[in-house]
Amino acid sequence: MLRRRFTSVFPSLIRAALVQRPNPTPTPRFPPQLHYASPYAACFNHRCNSASVRAYSSLLALNDLRDNPGSRQQKTRKGRGIGSGKGKTAGRGHKGQKARGTYKFGFEGGQTPLRRRLPKRGFKNPFTLTFQPVGLGKIAKLINAGKIDSSELITMKTLKDCGAIGKQIEDGVRLMGRGAEHIEWPIHLEVSRVTVRAKAAVEAAGGTVRRVYYNKLGLRALLKPEWFEKKGRLLPKAARPPPKLKEKVDSIGRLPAPRKPIPFTAEEKEAMPAAS
């Protein structure tokens, strides 16, 4: 009986609700702007408008700067409870050499390590000399530019001051024959080593090339004499070349930097070995 009564009442109620329900008015997406009648209303509305304009006028602001996600990670805190996953043994596991402390780098548990299993190969020569190369073409270009006076002796200090070579000179300067066709006037040079082509080109133009010896201290005194003045020291005396280098040099270097060349004697020209 109740089922019949409910089935007859529900359709009529639903039909009446649909007929009497008014059309829903669309709700605004943004709340209406508040307008105040107080004297501070104009100031408040101006602030809201300026803030919205400022937010959309610039694409980047200081308060929007953030690091890239994942670029900063927190340091793992070990031994701070089992809930962190790194408590008690702190990720080292139970017992063993790796759980108790450190061990020597390269240690492989007692077996022959890799550095001893591989054979040795080559060696490093402690007596090697490194010379900075400079070509005759570059020297001729600097002479034409007026940076080098060809009437005076051209030393390694002259080449360093004019920029023909770099500042890091380890054992001296080697004169190369690149651009030898540009040498058309006599020049006089003092360098550590010289090639056969460069020596022939300079002598063909009426000049001379002398191979001089400077040790480490003497080369510093030649290139940076102001360093000794700053330290309050005297310039050292020129050192003699070792017996193995006597055949590769013509004379001992002079200190301070000379300005006039030393002419070769007839005996020196006869005893002069091949250029190297």
mmCIF file of N, CA and C in Angstrom, residues 132-239:
data_model
loop_
_atom_site.group_PDB
_atom_site.id
_atom_site.type_symbol
_atom_site.label_atom_id
_atom_site.label_comp_id
_atom_site.label_asym_id
_atom_site.label_seq_id
_atom_site.Cartn_x
_atom_site.Cartn_y
_atom_site.Cartn_z
ATOM 1 N N GLN A 132 111.301 28.247 -26.191
ATOM 2 C CA GLN A 132 110.164 28.885 -26.847
ATOM 3 C C GLN A 132 110.578 29.335 -28.247
ATOM 4 N N PRO A 133 109.861 28.893 -29.284
ATOM 5 C CA PRO A 133 110.276 29.211 -30.651
ATOM 6 C C PRO A 133 109.860 30.614 -31.066
ATOM 7 N N VAL A 134 110.661 31.226 -31.932
ATOM 8 C CA VAL A 134 110.337 32.511 -32.540
ATOM 9 C C VAL A 134 110.922 32.509 -33.950
ATOM 10 N N GLY A 135 110.134 32.938 -34.929
ATOM 11 C CA GLY A 135 110.550 32.931 -36.324
ATOM 12 C C GLY A 135 111.156 34.246 -36.755
ATOM 13 N N LEU A 136 111.967 34.180 -37.810
ATOM 14 C CA LEU A 136 112.577 35.396 -38.350
ATOM 15 C C LEU A 136 111.537 36.320 -38.970
ATOM 16 N N GLY A 137 110.447 35.744 -39.482
ATOM 17 C CA GLY A 137 109.401 36.580 -40.053
ATOM 18 C C GLY A 137 108.746 37.486 -39.019
ATOM 19 N N LYS A 138 108.524 36.969 -37.826
ATOM 20 C CA LYS A 138 107.943 37.803 -36.765
ATOM 21 C C LYS A 138 108.905 38.905 -36.330
ATOM 22 N N ILE A 139 110.183 38.574 -36.262
ATOM 23 C CA ILE A 139 111.175 39.595 -35.893
ATOM 24 C C ILE A 139 111.228 40.693 -36.947
ATOM 25 N N ALA A 140 111.195 40.316 -38.240
ATOM 26 C CA ALA A 140 111.206 41.312 -39.312
ATOM 27 C C ALA A 140 109.963 42.192 -39.261
ATOM 28 N N LYS A 141 108.814 41.602 -38.928
ATOM 29 C CA LYS A 141 107.577 42.378 -38.829
ATOM 30 C C LYS A 141 107.657 43.393 -37.697
ATOM 31 N N LEU A 142 108.239 43.006 -36.560
ATOM 32 C CA LEU A 142 108.364 43.936 -35.432
ATOM 33 C C LEU A 142 109.393 45.023 -35.729
ATOM 34 N N ILE A 143 110.412 44.696 -36.494
ATOM 35 C CA ILE A 143 111.397 45.723 -36.883
ATOM 36 C C ILE A 143 110.743 46.749 -37.795
ATOM 37 N N ASN A 144 109.932 46.301 -38.752
ATOM 38 C CA ASN A 144 109.230 47.232 -39.646
ATOM 39 C C ASN A 144 108.219 48.081 -38.888
ATOM 40 N N ALA A 145 107.651 47.530 -37.808
ATOM 41 C CA ALA A 145 106.682 48.294 -37.006
ATOM 42 C C ALA A 145 107.350 49.263 -36.053
ATOM 43 N N GLY A 146 108.680 49.209 -35.922
ATOM 44 C CA GLY A 146 109.392 50.128 -35.043
ATOM 45 C C GLY A 146 109.479 49.680 -33.603
ATOM 46 N N LYS A 147 109.105 48.435 -33.309
ATOM 47 C CA LYS A 147 109.172 47.947 -31.933
ATOM 48 C C LYS A 147 110.540 47.385 -31.574
ATOM 49 N N ILE A 148 111.354 47.069 -32.578
ATOM 50 C CA ILE A 148 112.710 46.556 -32.355
ATOM 51 C C ILE A 148 113.673 47.418 -33.156
ATOM 52 N N ASP A 149 114.767 47.815 -32.505
ATOM 53 C CA ASP A 149 115.811 48.582 -33.181
ATOM 54 C C ASP A 149 116.834 47.600 -33.745
ATOM 55 N N SER A 150 116.915 47.534 -35.075
ATOM 56 C CA SER A 150 117.810 46.565 -35.711
ATOM 57 C C SER A 150 119.279 46.945 -35.579
ATOM 58 N N SER A 151 119.565 48.203 -35.205
ATOM 59 C CA SER A 151 120.965 48.609 -35.063
ATOM 60 C C SER A 151 121.570 48.123 -33.758
ATOM 61 N N GLU A 152 120.729 47.715 -32.797
ATOM 62 C CA GLU A 152 121.220 47.221 -31.516
ATOM 63 C C GLU A 152 121.129 45.701 -31.453
ATOM 64 N N LEU A 153 121.745 45.144 -30.437
ATOM 65 C CA LEU A 153 121.718 43.701 -30.243
ATOM 66 C C LEU A 153 120.327 43.262 -29.803
ATOM 67 N N ILE A 154 119.819 42.227 -30.436
ATOM 68 C CA ILE A 154 118.498 41.687 -30.116
ATOM 69 C C ILE A 154 118.702 40.494 -29.191
ATOM 70 N N THR A 155 118.316 40.642 -27.928
ATOM 71 C CA THR A 155 118.456 39.578 -26.939
ATOM 72 C C THR A 155 117.088 38.968 -26.646
ATOM 73 N N MET A 156 117.091 37.983 -25.766
ATOM 74 C CA MET A 156 115.829 37.365 -25.375
ATOM 75 C C MET A 156 114.959 38.339 -24.587
ATOM 76 N N LYS A 157 115.585 39.258 -23.862
ATOM 77 C CA LYS A 157 114.810 40.282 -23.161
ATOM 78 C C LYS A 157 114.145 41.224 -24.157
ATOM 79 N N THR A 158 114.833 41.553 -25.241
ATOM 80 C CA THR A 158 114.237 42.402 -26.275
ATOM 81 C C THR A 158 113.020 41.728 -26.896
ATOM 82 N N LEU A 159 113.135 40.439 -27.174
ATOM 83 C CA LEU A 159 112.009 39.717 -27.761
ATOM 84 C C LEU A 159 110.836 39.622 -26.796
ATOM 85 N N LYS A 160 111.125 39.500 -25.514
ATOM 86 C CA LYS A 160 110.055 39.420 -24.519
ATOM 87 C C LYS A 160 109.368 40.765 -24.347
ATOM 88 N N ASP A 161 110.133 41.843 -24.308
ATOM 89 C CA ASP A 161 109.543 43.167 -24.083
ATOM 90 C C ASP A 161 108.686 43.621 -25.262
ATOM 91 N N CYS A 162 109.042 43.220 -26.483
ATOM 92 C CA CYS A 162 108.279 43.665 -27.650
ATOM 93 C C CYS A 162 107.111 42.741 -27.958
ATOM 94 N N GLY A 163 106.996 41.625 -27.262
ATOM 95 C CA GLY A 163 105.873 40.726 -27.462
ATOM 96 C C GLY A 163 106.098 39.660 -28.511
ATOM 97 N N ALA A 164 107.347 39.449 -28.951
ATOM 98 C CA ALA A 164 107.608 38.401 -29.939
ATOM 99 C C ALA A 164 107.446 37.010 -29.341
ATOM 100 N N ILE A 165 107.691 36.868 -28.059
ATOM 101 C CA ILE A 165 107.539 35.602 -27.354
ATOM 102 C C ILE A 165 106.693 35.838 -26.121
ATOM 103 N N GLY A 166 106.203 34.758 -25.541
ATOM 104 C CA GLY A 166 105.378 34.872 -24.345
ATOM 105 C C GLY A 166 106.214 35.149 -23.111
ATOM 106 N N LYS A 167 105.521 35.334 -22.004
ATOM 107 C CA LYS A 167 106.202 35.654 -20.754
ATOM 108 C C LYS A 167 106.734 34.414 -20.046
ATOM 109 N N GLN A 168 106.152 33.250 -20.335
ATOM 110 C CA GLN A 168 106.573 32.022 -19.667
ATOM 111 C C GLN A 168 107.705 31.379 -20.463
ATOM 112 N N ILE A 169 108.929 31.761 -20.170
ATOM 113 C CA ILE A 169 110.110 31.223 -20.840
ATOM 114 C C ILE A 169 110.789 30.282 -19.861
ATOM 115 N N GLU A 170 110.833 28.993 -20.186
ATOM 116 C CA GLU A 170 111.353 28.008 -19.240
ATOM 117 C C GLU A 170 112.879 27.925 -19.288
ATOM 118 N N ASP A 171 113.432 27.586 -20.470
ATOM 119 C CA ASP A 171 114.879 27.382 -20.563
ATOM 120 C C ASP A 171 115.538 28.261 -21.617
ATOM 121 N N GLY A 172 114.779 29.055 -22.350
ATOM 122 C CA GLY A 172 115.380 29.932 -23.338
ATOM 123 C C GLY A 172 114.518 30.050 -24.574
ATOM 124 N N VAL A 173 115.148 30.539 -25.666
ATOM 125 C CA VAL A 173 114.445 30.822 -26.918
ATOM 126 C C VAL A 173 115.191 30.128 -28.052
ATOM 127 N N ARG A 174 114.433 29.526 -28.962
ATOM 128 C CA ARG A 174 114.996 28.900 -30.151
ATOM 129 C C ARG A 174 114.612 29.732 -31.369
ATOM 130 N N LEU A 175 115.596 30.144 -32.157
ATOM 131 C CA LEU A 175 115.367 30.943 -33.360
ATOM 132 C C LEU A 175 115.074 30.000 -34.523
ATOM 133 N N MET A 176 113.892 30.201 -35.141
ATOM 134 C CA MET A 176 113.453 29.355 -36.252
ATOM 135 C C MET A 176 113.589 30.102 -37.568
ATOM 136 N N GLY A 177 113.556 29.341 -38.677
ATOM 137 C CA GLY A 177 113.753 29.930 -40.001
ATOM 138 C C GLY A 177 112.479 30.337 -40.701
ATOM 139 N N ARG A 178 111.336 30.348 -40.027
ATOM 140 C CA ARG A 178 110.086 30.751 -40.658
ATOM 141 C C ARG A 178 110.132 32.230 -41.026
ATOM 142 N N GLY A 179 109.862 32.534 -42.290
ATOM 143 C CA GLY A 179 109.894 33.921 -42.751
ATOM 144 C C GLY A 179 111.294 34.452 -42.959
ATOM 145 N N ALA A 180 112.257 33.564 -43.277
ATOM 146 C CA ALA A 180 113.644 34.015 -43.458
ATOM 147 C C ALA A 180 113.796 34.913 -44.668
ATOM 148 N N GLU A 181 112.874 34.833 -45.640
ATOM 149 C CA GLU A 181 113.001 35.683 -46.846
ATOM 150 C C GLU A 181 112.730 37.150 -46.560
ATOM 151 N N HIS A 182 112.175 37.465 -45.386
ATOM 152 C CA HIS A 182 111.894 38.868 -45.048
ATOM 153 C C HIS A 182 113.096 39.570 -44.418
ATOM 154 N N ILE A 183 114.150 38.843 -44.107
ATOM 155 C CA ILE A 183 115.351 39.465 -43.527
ATOM 156 C C ILE A 183 116.216 39.982 -44.667
ATOM 157 N N GLU A 184 116.260 41.307 -44.805
ATOM 158 C CA GLU A 184 117.005 41.940 -45.901
ATOM 159 C C GLU A 184 118.068 42.906 -45.396
ATOM 160 N N TRP A 185 118.311 42.938 -44.098
ATOM 161 C CA TRP A 185 119.308 43.833 -43.513
ATOM 162 C C TRP A 185 120.011 43.088 -42.381
ATOM 163 N N PRO A 186 121.213 43.490 -42.049
ATOM 164 C CA PRO A 186 121.962 42.755 -41.013
ATOM 165 C C PRO A 186 121.379 42.987 -39.620
ATOM 166 N N ILE A 187 121.182 41.901 -38.893
ATOM 167 C CA ILE A 187 120.741 41.962 -37.500
ATOM 168 C C ILE A 187 121.639 41.054 -36.674
ATOM 169 N N HIS A 188 121.753 41.379 -35.395
ATOM 170 C CA HIS A 188 122.596 40.619 -34.474
ATOM 171 C C HIS A 188 121.713 40.128 -33.326
ATOM 172 N N LEU A 189 121.768 38.815 -33.085
ATOM 173 C CA LEU A 189 120.899 38.204 -32.089
ATOM 174 C C LEU A 189 121.714 37.356 -31.132
ATOM 175 N N GLU A 190 121.152 37.199 -29.904
ATOM 176 C CA GLU A 190 121.681 36.288 -28.891
ATOM 177 C C GLU A 190 120.513 35.469 -28.363
ATOM 178 N N VAL A 191 120.497 34.178 -28.682
ATOM 179 C CA VAL A 191 119.421 33.285 -28.274
ATOM 180 C C VAL A 191 120.041 32.017 -27.715
ATOM 181 N N SER A 192 119.190 31.120 -27.250
ATOM 182 C CA SER A 192 119.677 29.863 -26.668
ATOM 183 C C SER A 192 120.012 28.838 -27.747
ATOM 184 N N ARG A 193 119.138 28.684 -28.740
ATOM 185 C CA ARG A 193 119.352 27.745 -29.824
ATOM 186 C C ARG A 193 118.954 28.405 -31.134
ATOM 187 N N VAL A 194 119.475 27.881 -32.253
ATOM 188 C CA VAL A 194 119.170 28.415 -33.573
ATOM 189 C C VAL A 194 119.219 27.258 -34.565
ATOM 190 N N THR A 195 118.307 27.267 -35.523
ATOM 191 C CA THR A 195 118.290 26.243 -36.555
ATOM 192 C C THR A 195 119.273 26.594 -37.668
ATOM 193 N N VAL A 196 119.584 25.605 -38.500
ATOM 194 C CA VAL A 196 120.549 25.801 -39.585
ATOM 195 C C VAL A 196 120.017 26.815 -40.594
ATOM 196 N N ARG A 197 118.726 26.728 -40.915
ATOM 197 C CA ARG A 197 118.140 27.649 -41.887
ATOM 198 C C ARG A 197 118.145 29.080 -41.382
ATOM 199 N N ALA A 198 117.805 29.274 -40.113
ATOM 200 C CA ALA A 198 117.783 30.629 -39.562
ATOM 201 C C ALA A 198 119.192 31.216 -39.498
ATOM 202 N N LYS A 199 120.161 30.409 -39.102
ATOM 203 C CA LYS A 199 121.535 30.899 -39.020
ATOM 204 C C LYS A 199 122.069 31.287 -40.391
ATOM 205 N N ALA A 200 121.777 30.476 -41.406
ATOM 206 C CA ALA A 200 122.241 30.789 -42.757
ATOM 207 C C ALA A 200 121.586 32.053 -43.291
ATOM 208 N N ALA A 201 120.285 32.264 -42.991
ATOM 209 C CA ALA A 201 119.591 33.453 -43.484
ATOM 210 C C ALA A 201 120.129 34.725 -42.838
ATOM 211 N N VAL A 202 120.406 34.673 -41.543
ATOM 212 C CA VAL A 202 120.919 35.862 -40.856
ATOM 213 C C VAL A 202 122.331 36.191 -41.339
ATOM 214 N N GLU A 203 123.180 35.184 -41.493
ATOM 215 C CA GLU A 203 124.550 35.434 -41.946
ATOM 216 C C GLU A 203 124.589 35.866 -43.405
ATOM 217 N N ALA A 204 123.641 35.407 -44.220
ATOM 218 C CA ALA A 204 123.584 35.840 -45.614
ATOM 219 C C ALA A 204 123.241 37.328 -45.719
ATOM 220 N N ALA A 205 122.477 37.844 -44.750
ATOM 221 C CA ALA A 205 122.135 39.269 -44.746
ATOM 222 C C ALA A 205 123.200 40.129 -44.089
ATOM 223 N N GLY A 206 124.284 39.501 -43.591
ATOM 224 C CA GLY A 206 125.357 40.264 -42.960
ATOM 225 C C GLY A 206 125.259 40.354 -41.456
ATOM 226 N N GLY A 207 124.418 39.587 -40.825
ATOM 227 C CA GLY A 207 124.271 39.629 -39.375
ATOM 228 C C GLY A 207 124.941 38.451 -38.705
ATOM 229 N N THR A 208 124.752 38.343 -37.408
ATOM 230 C CA THR A 208 125.338 37.263 -36.615
ATOM 231 C C THR A 208 124.309 36.728 -35.632
ATOM 232 N N VAL A 209 124.463 35.464 -35.267
ATOM 233 C CA VAL A 209 123.633 34.818 -34.261
ATOM 234 C C VAL A 209 124.558 34.108 -33.301
ATOM 235 N N ARG A 210 124.447 34.428 -32.016
ATOM 236 C CA ARG A 210 125.280 33.805 -30.998
ATOM 237 C C ARG A 210 124.391 33.016 -30.042
ATOM 238 N N ARG A 211 124.777 31.763 -29.807
ATOM 239 C CA ARG A 211 124.059 30.918 -28.852
ATOM 240 C C ARG A 211 124.692 31.083 -27.476
ATOM 241 N N VAL A 212 123.911 31.593 -26.543
ATOM 242 C CA VAL A 212 124.413 31.902 -25.208
ATOM 243 C C VAL A 212 123.735 30.986 -24.205
ATOM 244 N N TYR A 213 124.424 30.761 -23.080
ATOM 245 C CA TYR A 213 123.912 29.875 -22.038
ATOM 246 C C TYR A 213 123.522 30.685 -20.809
ATOM 247 N N TYR A 214 122.314 30.438 -20.312
ATOM 248 C CA TYR A 214 121.833 31.000 -19.049
ATOM 249 C C TYR A 214 121.201 29.857 -18.261
ATOM 250 N N ASN A 215 121.559 29.774 -16.978
ATOM 251 C CA ASN A 215 120.834 28.837 -16.128
ATOM 252 C C ASN A 215 119.526 29.481 -15.676
ATOM 253 N N LYS A 216 118.791 28.798 -14.795
ATOM 254 C CA LYS A 216 117.476 29.299 -14.376
ATOM 255 C C LYS A 216 117.580 30.679 -13.720
ATOM 256 N N LEU A 217 118.554 30.816 -12.819
ATOM 257 C CA LEU A 217 118.714 32.101 -12.117
ATOM 258 C C LEU A 217 119.199 33.186 -13.061
ATOM 259 N N GLY A 218 120.126 32.833 -13.950
ATOM 260 C CA GLY A 218 120.622 33.813 -14.895
ATOM 261 C C GLY A 218 119.563 34.267 -15.878
ATOM 262 N N LEU A 219 118.680 33.345 -16.292
ATOM 263 C CA LEU A 219 117.599 33.730 -17.202
ATOM 264 C C LEU A 219 116.613 34.663 -16.515
ATOM 265 N N ARG A 220 116.366 34.465 -15.234
ATOM 266 C CA ARG A 220 115.496 35.392 -14.502
ATOM 267 C C ARG A 220 116.148 36.756 -14.375
ATOM 268 N N ALA A 221 117.462 36.777 -14.129
ATOM 269 C CA ALA A 221 118.172 38.060 -14.029
ATOM 270 C C ALA A 221 118.176 38.792 -15.361
ATOM 271 N N LEU A 222 118.176 38.045 -16.469
ATOM 272 C CA LEU A 222 118.151 38.683 -17.787
ATOM 273 C C LEU A 222 116.778 39.247 -18.108
ATOM 274 N N LEU A 223 115.737 38.485 -17.823
ATOM 275 C CA LEU A 223 114.385 38.875 -18.216
ATOM 276 C C LEU A 223 113.716 39.786 -17.200
ATOM 277 N N LYS A 224 113.999 39.595 -15.900
ATOM 278 C CA LYS A 224 113.349 40.393 -14.845
ATOM 279 C C LYS A 224 114.394 40.941 -13.881
ATOM 280 N N PRO A 225 115.217 41.875 -14.312
ATOM 281 C CA PRO A 225 116.206 42.440 -13.368
ATOM 282 C C PRO A 225 115.550 43.250 -12.243
ATOM 283 N N GLU A 226 114.331 43.752 -12.475
ATOM 284 C CA GLU A 226 113.651 44.525 -11.429
ATOM 285 C C GLU A 226 113.270 43.656 -10.244
ATOM 286 N N TRP A 227 113.160 42.358 -10.446
ATOM 287 C CA TRP A 227 112.833 41.468 -9.329
ATOM 288 C C TRP A 227 113.938 41.491 -8.291
ATOM 289 N N PHE A 228 115.207 41.524 -8.709
ATOM 290 C CA PHE A 228 116.334 41.553 -7.778
ATOM 291 C C PHE A 228 116.418 42.907 -7.070
ATOM 292 N N GLU A 229 116.105 43.988 -7.789
ATOM 293 C CA GLU A 229 116.090 45.306 -7.154
ATOM 294 C C GLU A 229 115.003 45.386 -6.091
ATOM 295 N N LYS A 230 113.837 44.790 -6.373
ATOM 296 C CA LYS A 230 112.749 44.813 -5.402
ATOM 297 C C LYS A 230 113.111 44.035 -4.144
ATOM 298 N N LYS A 231 113.835 42.916 -4.305
ATOM 299 C CA LYS A 231 114.246 42.103 -3.162
ATOM 300 C C LYS A 231 115.503 42.635 -2.482
ATOM 301 N N GLY A 232 116.125 43.654 -3.068
ATOM 302 C CA GLY A 232 117.355 44.177 -2.492
ATOM 303 C C GLY A 232 118.547 43.272 -2.698
ATOM 304 N N ARG A 233 118.597 42.554 -3.808
ATOM 305 C CA ARG A 233 119.683 41.629 -4.082
ATOM 306 C C ARG A 233 120.490 42.117 -5.273
ATOM 307 N N LEU A 234 121.718 41.625 -5.355
ATOM 308 C CA LEU A 234 122.579 41.926 -6.486
ATOM 309 C C LEU A 234 122.328 40.911 -7.601
ATOM 310 N N LEU A 235 122.610 41.334 -8.830
ATOM 311 C CA LEU A 235 122.461 40.415 -9.943
ATOM 312 C C LEU A 235 123.497 39.297 -9.840
ATOM 313 N N PRO A 236 123.104 38.072 -10.096
ATOM 314 C CA PRO A 236 124.073 36.973 -9.997
ATOM 315 C C PRO A 236 125.069 37.013 -11.154
ATOM 316 N N LYS A 237 126.174 36.302 -10.966
ATOM 317 C CA LYS A 237 127.154 36.178 -12.040
ATOM 318 C C LYS A 237 126.687 35.118 -13.032
ATOM 319 N N ALA A 238 127.118 35.296 -14.270
ATOM 320 C CA ALA A 238 126.738 34.341 -15.301
ATOM 321 C C ALA A 238 127.364 32.985 -15.017
ATOM 322 N N ALA A 239 126.571 31.922 -15.162
ATOM 323 C CA ALA A 239 127.029 30.569 -14.870
ATOM 324 C C ALA A 239 127.620 29.934 -16.124
#
